[in-house]
Coordinates of C-alpha atoms and ligand atoms in Angstrom, one line a residue:
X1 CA 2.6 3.2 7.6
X2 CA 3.5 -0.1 6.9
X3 CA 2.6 -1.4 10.5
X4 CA -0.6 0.3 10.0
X5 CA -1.2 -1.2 6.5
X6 CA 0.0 -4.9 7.7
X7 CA -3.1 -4.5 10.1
X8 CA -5.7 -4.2 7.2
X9 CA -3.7 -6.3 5.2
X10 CA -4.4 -9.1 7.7
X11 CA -8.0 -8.1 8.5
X12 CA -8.6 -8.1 4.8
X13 CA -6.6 -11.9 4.5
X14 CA -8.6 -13.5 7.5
X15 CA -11.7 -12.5 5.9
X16 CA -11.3 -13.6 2.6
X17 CA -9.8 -17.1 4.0
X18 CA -13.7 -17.2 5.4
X19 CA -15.2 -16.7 2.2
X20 CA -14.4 -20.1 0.8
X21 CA -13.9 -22.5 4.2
X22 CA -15.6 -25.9 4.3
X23 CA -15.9 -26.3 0.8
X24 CA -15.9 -29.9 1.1
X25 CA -18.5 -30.7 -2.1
X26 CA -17.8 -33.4 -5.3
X27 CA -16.4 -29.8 -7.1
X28 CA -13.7 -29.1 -4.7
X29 CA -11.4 -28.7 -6.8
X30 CA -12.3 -25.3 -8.1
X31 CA -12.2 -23.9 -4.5
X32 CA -8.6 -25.5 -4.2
X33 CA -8.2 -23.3 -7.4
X34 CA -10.1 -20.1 -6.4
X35 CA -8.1 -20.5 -2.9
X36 CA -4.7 -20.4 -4.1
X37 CA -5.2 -17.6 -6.3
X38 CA -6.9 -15.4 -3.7
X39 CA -4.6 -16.3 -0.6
X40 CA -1.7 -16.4 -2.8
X41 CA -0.2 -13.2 -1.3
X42 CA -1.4 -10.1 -3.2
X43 CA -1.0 -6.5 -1.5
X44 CA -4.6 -6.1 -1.0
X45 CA -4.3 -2.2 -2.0
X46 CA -8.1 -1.9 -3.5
X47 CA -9.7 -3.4 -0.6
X48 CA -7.8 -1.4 2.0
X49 CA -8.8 1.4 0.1
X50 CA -12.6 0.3 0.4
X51 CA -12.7 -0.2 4.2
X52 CA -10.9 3.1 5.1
X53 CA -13.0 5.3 2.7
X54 CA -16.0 3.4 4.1
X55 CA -14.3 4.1 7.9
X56 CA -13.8 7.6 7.5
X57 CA -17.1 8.5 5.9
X58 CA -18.9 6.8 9.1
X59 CA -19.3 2.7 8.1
X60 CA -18.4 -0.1 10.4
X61 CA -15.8 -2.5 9.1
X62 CA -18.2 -5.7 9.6
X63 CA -20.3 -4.0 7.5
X64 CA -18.2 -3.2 4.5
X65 CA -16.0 -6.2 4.8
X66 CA -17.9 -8.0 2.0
X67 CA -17.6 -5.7 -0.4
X68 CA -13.8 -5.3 0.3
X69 CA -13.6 -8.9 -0.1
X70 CA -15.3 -9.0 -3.4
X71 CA -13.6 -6.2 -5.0
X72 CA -10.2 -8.4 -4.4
X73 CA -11.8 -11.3 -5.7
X74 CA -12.1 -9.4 -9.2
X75 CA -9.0 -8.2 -9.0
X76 CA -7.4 -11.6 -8.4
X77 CA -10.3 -13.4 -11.1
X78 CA -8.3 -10.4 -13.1
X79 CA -4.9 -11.6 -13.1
X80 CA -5.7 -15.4 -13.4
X81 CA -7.1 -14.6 -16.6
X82 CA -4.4 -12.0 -17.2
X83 CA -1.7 -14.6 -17.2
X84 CA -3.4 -17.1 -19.5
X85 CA -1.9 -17.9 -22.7
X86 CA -4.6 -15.8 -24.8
X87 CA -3.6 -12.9 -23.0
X88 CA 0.1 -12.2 -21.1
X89 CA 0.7 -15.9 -21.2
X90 CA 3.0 -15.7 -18.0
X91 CA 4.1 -18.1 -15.4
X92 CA 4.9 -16.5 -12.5
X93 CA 1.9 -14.3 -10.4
X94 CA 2.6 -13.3 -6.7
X95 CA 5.7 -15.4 -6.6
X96 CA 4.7 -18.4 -7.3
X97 CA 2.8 -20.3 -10.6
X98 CA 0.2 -19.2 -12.4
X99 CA -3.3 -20.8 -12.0
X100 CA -3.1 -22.6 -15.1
X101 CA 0.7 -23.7 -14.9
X102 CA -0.4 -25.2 -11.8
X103 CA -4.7 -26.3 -12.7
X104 CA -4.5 -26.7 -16.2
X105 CA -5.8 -24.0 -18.6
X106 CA -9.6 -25.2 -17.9
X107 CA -9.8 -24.7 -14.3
X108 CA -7.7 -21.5 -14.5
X109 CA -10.5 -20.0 -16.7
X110 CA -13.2 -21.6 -14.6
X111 CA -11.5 -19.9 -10.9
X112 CA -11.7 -16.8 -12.5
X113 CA -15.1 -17.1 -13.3
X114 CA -15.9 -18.5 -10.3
X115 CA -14.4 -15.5 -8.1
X116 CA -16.0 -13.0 -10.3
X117 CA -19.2 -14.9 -9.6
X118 CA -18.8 -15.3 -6.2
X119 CA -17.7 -11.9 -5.7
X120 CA -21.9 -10.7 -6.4
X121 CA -22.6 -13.4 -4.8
X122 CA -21.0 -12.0 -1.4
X123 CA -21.9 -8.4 -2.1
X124 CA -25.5 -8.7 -2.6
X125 CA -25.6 -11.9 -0.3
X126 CA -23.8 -9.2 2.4
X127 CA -25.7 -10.0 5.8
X128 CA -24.6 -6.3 6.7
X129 CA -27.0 -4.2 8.5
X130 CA -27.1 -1.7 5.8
X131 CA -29.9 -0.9 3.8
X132 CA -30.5 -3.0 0.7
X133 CA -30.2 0.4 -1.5
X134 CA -26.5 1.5 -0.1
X135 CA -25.6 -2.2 -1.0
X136 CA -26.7 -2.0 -4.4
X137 CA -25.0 1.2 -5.3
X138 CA -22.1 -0.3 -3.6
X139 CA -22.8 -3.3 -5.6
X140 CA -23.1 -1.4 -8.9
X141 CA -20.2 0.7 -8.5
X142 CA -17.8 -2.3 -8.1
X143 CA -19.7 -4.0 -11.2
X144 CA -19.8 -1.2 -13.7
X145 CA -15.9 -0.3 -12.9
X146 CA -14.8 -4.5 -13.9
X147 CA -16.9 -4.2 -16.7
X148 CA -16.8 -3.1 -20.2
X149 CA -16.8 0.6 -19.6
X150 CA -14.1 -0.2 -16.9
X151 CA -11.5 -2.7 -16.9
X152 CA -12.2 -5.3 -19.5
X153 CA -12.8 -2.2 -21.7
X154 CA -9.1 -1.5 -20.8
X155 CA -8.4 -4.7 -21.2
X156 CA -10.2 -4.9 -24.3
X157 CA -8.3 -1.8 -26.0
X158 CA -4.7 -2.8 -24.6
X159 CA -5.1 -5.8 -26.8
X160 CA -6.1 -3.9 -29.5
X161 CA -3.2 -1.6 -29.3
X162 CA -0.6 -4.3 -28.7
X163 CA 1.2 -3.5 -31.5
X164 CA 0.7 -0.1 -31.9
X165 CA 3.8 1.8 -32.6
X166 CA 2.0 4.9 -33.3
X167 CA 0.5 4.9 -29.5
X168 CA 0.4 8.5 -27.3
X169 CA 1.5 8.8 -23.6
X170 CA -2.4 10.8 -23.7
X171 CA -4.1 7.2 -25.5
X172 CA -1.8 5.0 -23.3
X173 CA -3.2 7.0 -20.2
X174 CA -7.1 6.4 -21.1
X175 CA -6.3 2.8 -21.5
X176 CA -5.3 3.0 -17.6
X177 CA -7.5 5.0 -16.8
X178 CA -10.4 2.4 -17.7
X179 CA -8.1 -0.9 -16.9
X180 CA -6.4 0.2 -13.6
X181 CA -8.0 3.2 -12.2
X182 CA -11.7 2.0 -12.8
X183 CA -10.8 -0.5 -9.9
X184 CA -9.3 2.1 -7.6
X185 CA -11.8 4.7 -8.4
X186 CA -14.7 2.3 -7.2
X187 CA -13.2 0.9 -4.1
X188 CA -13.0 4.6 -2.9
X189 CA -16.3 5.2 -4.2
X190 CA -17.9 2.2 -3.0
X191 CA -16.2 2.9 0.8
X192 CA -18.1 6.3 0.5
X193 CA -21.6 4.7 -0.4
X194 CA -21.4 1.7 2.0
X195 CA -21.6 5.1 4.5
X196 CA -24.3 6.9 3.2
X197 CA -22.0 9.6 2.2
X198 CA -23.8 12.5 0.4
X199 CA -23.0 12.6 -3.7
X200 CA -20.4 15.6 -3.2
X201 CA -18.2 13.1 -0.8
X202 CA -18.6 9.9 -3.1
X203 CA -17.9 12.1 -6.1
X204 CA -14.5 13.2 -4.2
X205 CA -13.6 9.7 -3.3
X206 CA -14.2 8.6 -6.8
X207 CA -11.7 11.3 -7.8
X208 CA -9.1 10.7 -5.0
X209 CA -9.5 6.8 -6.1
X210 CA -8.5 8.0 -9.9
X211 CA -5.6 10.0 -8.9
X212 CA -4.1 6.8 -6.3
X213 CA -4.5 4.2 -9.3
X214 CA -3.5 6.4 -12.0
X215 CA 0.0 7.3 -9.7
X216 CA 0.2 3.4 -8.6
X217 CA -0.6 2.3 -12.8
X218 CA 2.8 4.8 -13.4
X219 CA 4.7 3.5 -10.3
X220 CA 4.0 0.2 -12.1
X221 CA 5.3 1.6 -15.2
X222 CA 8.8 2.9 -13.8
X223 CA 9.4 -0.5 -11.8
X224 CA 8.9 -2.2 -15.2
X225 CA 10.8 0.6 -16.9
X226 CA 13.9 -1.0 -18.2
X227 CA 12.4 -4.6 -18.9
X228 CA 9.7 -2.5 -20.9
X229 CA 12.5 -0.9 -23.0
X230 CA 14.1 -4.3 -23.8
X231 CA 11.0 -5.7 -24.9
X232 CA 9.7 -2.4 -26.4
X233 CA 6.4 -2.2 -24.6
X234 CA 4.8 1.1 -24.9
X235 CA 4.0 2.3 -21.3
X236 CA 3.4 6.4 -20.5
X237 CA 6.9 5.9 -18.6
X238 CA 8.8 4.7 -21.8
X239 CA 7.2 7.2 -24.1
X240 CA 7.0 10.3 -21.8
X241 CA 10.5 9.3 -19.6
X242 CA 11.1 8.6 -16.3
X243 CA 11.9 12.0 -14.6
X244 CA 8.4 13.1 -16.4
X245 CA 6.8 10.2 -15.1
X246 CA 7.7 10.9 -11.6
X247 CA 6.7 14.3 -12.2
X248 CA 3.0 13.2 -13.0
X249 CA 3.5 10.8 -9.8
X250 CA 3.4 13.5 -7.5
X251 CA 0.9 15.7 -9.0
X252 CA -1.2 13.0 -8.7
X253 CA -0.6 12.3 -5.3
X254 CA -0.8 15.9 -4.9
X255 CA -4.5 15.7 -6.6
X256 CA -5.4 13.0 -4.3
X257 CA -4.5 14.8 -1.4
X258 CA -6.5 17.7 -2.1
X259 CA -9.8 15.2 -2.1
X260 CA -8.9 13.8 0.8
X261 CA -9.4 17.4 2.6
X262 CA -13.4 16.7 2.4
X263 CA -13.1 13.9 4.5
X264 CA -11.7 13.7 8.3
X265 CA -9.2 11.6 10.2
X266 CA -7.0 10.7 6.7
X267 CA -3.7 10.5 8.2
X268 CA -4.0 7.2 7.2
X269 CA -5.0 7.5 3.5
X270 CA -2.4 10.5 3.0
X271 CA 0.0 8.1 4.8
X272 CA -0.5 5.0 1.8
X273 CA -0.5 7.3 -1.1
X274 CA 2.5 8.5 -0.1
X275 CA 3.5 4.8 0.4
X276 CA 2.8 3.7 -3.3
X277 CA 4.4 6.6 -5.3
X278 CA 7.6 5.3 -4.2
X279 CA 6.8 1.6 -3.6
X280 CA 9.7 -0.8 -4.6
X281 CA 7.1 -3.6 -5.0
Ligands
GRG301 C1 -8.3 -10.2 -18.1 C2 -10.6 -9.3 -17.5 C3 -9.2 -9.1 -17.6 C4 -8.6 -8.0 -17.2 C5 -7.2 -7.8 -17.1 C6 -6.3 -5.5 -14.4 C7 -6.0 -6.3 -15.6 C8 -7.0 -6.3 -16.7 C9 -4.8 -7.0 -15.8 C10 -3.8 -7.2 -14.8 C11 -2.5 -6.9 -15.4 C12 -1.9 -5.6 -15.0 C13 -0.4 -5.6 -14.8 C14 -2.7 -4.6 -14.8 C15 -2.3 -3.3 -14.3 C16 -2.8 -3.1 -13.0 C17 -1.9 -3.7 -12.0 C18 -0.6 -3.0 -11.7 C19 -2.2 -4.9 -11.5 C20 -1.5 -5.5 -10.4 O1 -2.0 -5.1 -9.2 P1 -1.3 -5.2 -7.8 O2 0.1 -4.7 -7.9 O3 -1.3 -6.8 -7.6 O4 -2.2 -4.6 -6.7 P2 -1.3 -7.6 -6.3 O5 -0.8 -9.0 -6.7 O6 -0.5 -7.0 -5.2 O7 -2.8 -7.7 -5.9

């Protein structure tokens, strides 16, 4: 598996290096900032995800390349802001400084605007061979999931419960649900689409999609688990337990599984769920 996933991993790294070369304008300096951000070392999970579902309902990797590009660049426009003093205020992302310990607050905010930007602008700029409809419902899944009714809406109502003593396991789980699984659930959507896959097949992929980020979003939550309990930080791992948590792991794995039986050749889908419930990383 991890051979396998290093491939992608570096198919999805040389392609994203291409997204921003010869920038060589009076306003370099935000594509220094986008740059180091983007190539700064993330796992690339979410597009991987994209170009396999895309692969094994019947699309050609050149063609969904783009949108596996621009789904990471939302991700990683994500965590810039994520780290910002107004939010998690932190100074360390992929092992090395945040973008605004290193740019300055002002071109932190401005890279993650940029990517988010740039992102639609690579999606519906896609020179793909695919019809402009499949690109726009490919386009549109990605853009509803980041928005309001997907991640900044979890986004939105994590803030709001920040200090929330009261909060379920079942109200912590809808705010991941919209904030981490909205991500997941359209790159495996988005794979299906780029293919032309029929609504039953994109509506399985969606649901695999949920089940991987909802299991990764807990795997999260048990690496974290005891420097969550020493600063209190409600998670569905500290509420519900670990041994519980890692219950709900599997099922979900198990759930994701059972999608992937509509689809053919997913040895290597099974393969990297089974990789992130026990991920050390
Ligand atoms: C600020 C608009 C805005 C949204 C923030 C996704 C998000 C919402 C914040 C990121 C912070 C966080 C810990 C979210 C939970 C999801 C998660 C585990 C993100 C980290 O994803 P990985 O592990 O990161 O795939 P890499 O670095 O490998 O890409």
């Amino acid at each position: 598996m991890n051979k396998e996933l290093e491939i992608r991993k570096t198919r999805v790294d040389d392609a994203l290096k291409a997204v921003f070369a010869n920038e060589n304008t009076p306003q370099r300096a935000i594509y220094e900032a986008m740059r180091y951000s983007l190539e700064g070392g993330g796992k690339r999970i979410r597009p991987v995800l994209l170009l396999e579902f895309a692969r094994v309902s019947g699309a050609r990797e050149s063609d969904a390349m783009p949108f596996a590009c621009a789904l990471e660049m939302i991700h990683t426009y994500s965590l810039i802001h994520d780290d910002m003093p107004c939010m998690d205020d932190d100074d360390l992302r992929r092992g090395r400084e945040t973008s605004h310990k290193k740019f300055g607050e002002g071109l932190a905010m401005l890279a993650g605007d940029g990517l988010l930007n740039s992102a639609f602008e690579l999606m519906l700029g896609a020179k793909a061979a695919l019809p402009a409809e499949v690109r726009l419902a490919a386009a549109l899944e990605i853009a509803a999931a980041s928005g309001c009714a997907g991640m900044i809406g979890g986004q939105v109502l994590d803030i709001e419960n920040e200090h929330n003593a009261e909060i379920t396991a079942e109200e912590v789980e809808e705010i991941n649900l919209l904030k981490t699984c909205a991500l997941f659930r359209a790159a495996c959507g988005a794979g299906a689409l780029l293919a032309g896959a029929d609504a039953e097949h994109v509506a399985a992929a969606r649901r695999c999609g949920e089940a991987i980020g909802m299991a990764f979003q807990l795997r999260d939550d048990l690496l974290d688990f005891e420097q969550d309990a020493k600063i209190g930080k409600k998670t569905y791992a500290s509420l519900k337990g670990a041994a519980e948590t890692a219950r709900r792991i599997d099922g979900l794995t198990g759930l994701a599984f059972s999608e992937l039986d509509a689809f053919c050749d997913t040895e290597f889908l099974r393969g990297l769920a089974l990789f992130l419930r026990q991920r050390a990383v």
